[in-house]
Amino acid sequence: MISNRPWCLPGVDNRLPQARRFRDLCKQFAQDAGGAEHLTEAERAHVRQAAMLTLRAEALQNAQVLGELVDGDEAIRLSSEIRRILAPIIAKGADRKPATQDLQSYIAQREGRAA
């Protein structure tokens, strides 16, 4: 990892739209996983891999919307692989997040009643 620019790719013009989208995906996936500071280097590699696969899946979606023929099997494989890569990282992050309260419980608590 490049310490001062963790999601930038060496040798790539990181101003390109695809590079910016890659960084945005990495940051969001890391946030969903509880924050980049909590990720191991292996998990960071998985986040980068999932971001790259997501870029490819989005390119296929764009092509489909434009009426181009796309390989449906590739789209399905990409979706499955992204989910497989991110599931354990996101689950780990969910364990770090505080449980949220539903509105009824919050109101009851504020009014001094048990929910």
mmCIF file of C-alpha atoms in Angstrom, residues 3-75:
data_model
loop_
_atom_site.group_PDB
_atom_site.id
_atom_site.type_symbol
_atom_site.label_atom_id
_atom_site.label_comp_id
_atom_site.label_asym_id
_atom_site.label_seq_id
_atom_site.Cartn_x
_atom_site.Cartn_y
_atom_site.Cartn_z
ATOM 1 C CA SER A 3 0.755 5.095 2.689
ATOM 2 C CA ASN A 4 -0.281 8.608 1.679
ATOM 3 C CA ARG A 5 -2.536 7.514 -1.234
ATOM 4 C CA PRO A 6 -3.791 4.047 -0.297
ATOM 5 C CA TRP A 7 -6.281 3.538 -3.117
ATOM 6 C CA CYS A 8 -4.254 5.021 -5.988
ATOM 7 C CA LEU A 9 -2.659 2.700 -8.494
ATOM 8 C CA PRO A 10 1.021 3.173 -9.357
ATOM 9 C CA GLY A 11 1.682 3.958 -12.997
ATOM 10 C CA VAL A 12 -1.912 5.066 -13.625
ATOM 11 C CA ASP A 13 -3.096 8.615 -14.286
ATOM 12 C CA ASN A 14 -5.272 8.742 -11.197
ATOM 13 C CA ARG A 15 -7.182 11.731 -12.611
ATOM 14 C CA LEU A 16 -8.944 9.537 -15.184
ATOM 15 C CA PRO A 17 -12.665 8.941 -14.534
ATOM 16 C CA GLN A 18 -12.099 5.187 -14.164
ATOM 17 C CA ALA A 19 -9.324 5.781 -11.629
ATOM 18 C CA ARG A 20 -11.505 8.180 -9.649
ATOM 19 C CA ARG A 21 -14.356 5.649 -9.682
ATOM 20 C CA PHE A 22 -11.909 2.937 -8.558
ATOM 21 C CA ARG A 23 -10.811 5.090 -5.608
ATOM 22 C CA ASP A 24 -14.414 5.927 -4.733
ATOM 23 C CA LEU A 25 -15.370 2.248 -4.740
ATOM 24 C CA CYS A 26 -12.358 1.323 -2.609
ATOM 25 C CA LYS A 27 -13.173 4.043 -0.086
ATOM 26 C CA GLN A 28 -16.845 3.046 0.087
ATOM 27 C CA PHE A 29 -16.116 -0.674 0.382
ATOM 28 C CA ALA A 30 -13.581 0.077 3.129
ATOM 29 C CA GLN A 31 -16.115 2.273 4.927
ATOM 30 C CA ASP A 32 -18.719 -0.497 4.650
ATOM 31 C CA ALA A 33 -16.139 -2.807 6.206
ATOM 32 C CA GLY A 34 -15.797 -0.612 9.278
ATOM 33 C CA GLY A 35 -13.118 1.772 8.015
ATOM 34 C CA ALA A 36 -9.851 1.407 6.144
ATOM 35 C CA GLU A 37 -7.883 1.691 9.377
ATOM 36 C CA HIS A 38 -9.357 -1.642 10.522
ATOM 37 C CA LEU A 39 -8.500 -3.598 7.364
ATOM 38 C CA THR A 40 -5.578 -5.958 7.110
ATOM 39 C CA GLU A 41 -3.375 -5.724 4.037
ATOM 40 C CA ALA A 42 -5.046 -8.862 2.652
ATOM 41 C CA GLU A 43 -8.473 -7.270 3.144
ATOM 42 C CA ARG A 44 -7.251 -4.107 1.396
ATOM 43 C CA ALA A 45 -6.170 -6.284 -1.537
ATOM 44 C CA HIS A 46 -9.644 -7.825 -1.600
ATOM 45 C CA VAL A 47 -11.225 -4.361 -1.561
ATOM 46 C CA ARG A 48 -9.076 -3.343 -4.541
ATOM 47 C CA GLN A 49 -9.983 -6.560 -6.365
ATOM 48 C CA ALA A 50 -13.696 -6.038 -5.709
ATOM 49 C CA ALA A 51 -13.428 -2.446 -6.949
ATOM 50 C CA MET A 52 -11.741 -3.584 -10.162
ATOM 51 C CA LEU A 53 -14.391 -6.246 -10.770
ATOM 52 C CA THR A 54 -17.119 -3.704 -10.019
ATOM 53 C CA LEU A 55 -15.658 -1.370 -12.652
ATOM 54 C CA ARG A 56 -15.858 -4.185 -15.187
ATOM 55 C CA ALA A 57 -19.438 -5.035 -14.156
ATOM 56 C CA GLU A 58 -20.423 -1.375 -14.514
ATOM 57 C CA ALA A 59 -18.847 -1.270 -17.983
ATOM 58 C CA LEU A 60 -20.964 -4.278 -18.973
ATOM 59 C CA GLN A 61 -24.074 -2.629 -17.569
ATOM 60 C CA ASN A 62 -23.350 0.546 -19.537
ATOM 61 C CA ALA A 63 -22.857 -1.468 -22.718
ATOM 62 C CA GLN A 64 -26.133 -3.319 -22.137
ATOM 63 C CA VAL A 65 -28.035 -0.075 -21.626
ATOM 64 C CA LEU A 66 -26.553 1.275 -24.860
ATOM 65 C CA GLY A 67 -27.954 -1.748 -26.677
ATOM 66 C CA GLU A 68 -24.656 -3.557 -27.175
ATOM 67 C CA LEU A 69 -24.415 -7.302 -26.831
ATOM 68 C CA VAL A 70 -22.775 -8.365 -23.603
ATOM 69 C CA ASP A 71 -21.781 -11.714 -22.226
ATOM 70 C CA GLY A 72 -24.451 -12.492 -19.638
ATOM 71 C CA ASP A 73 -22.329 -15.234 -18.107
ATOM 72 C CA GLU A 74 -19.508 -12.764 -17.519
ATOM 73 C CA ALA A 75 -21.903 -10.350 -15.816
#
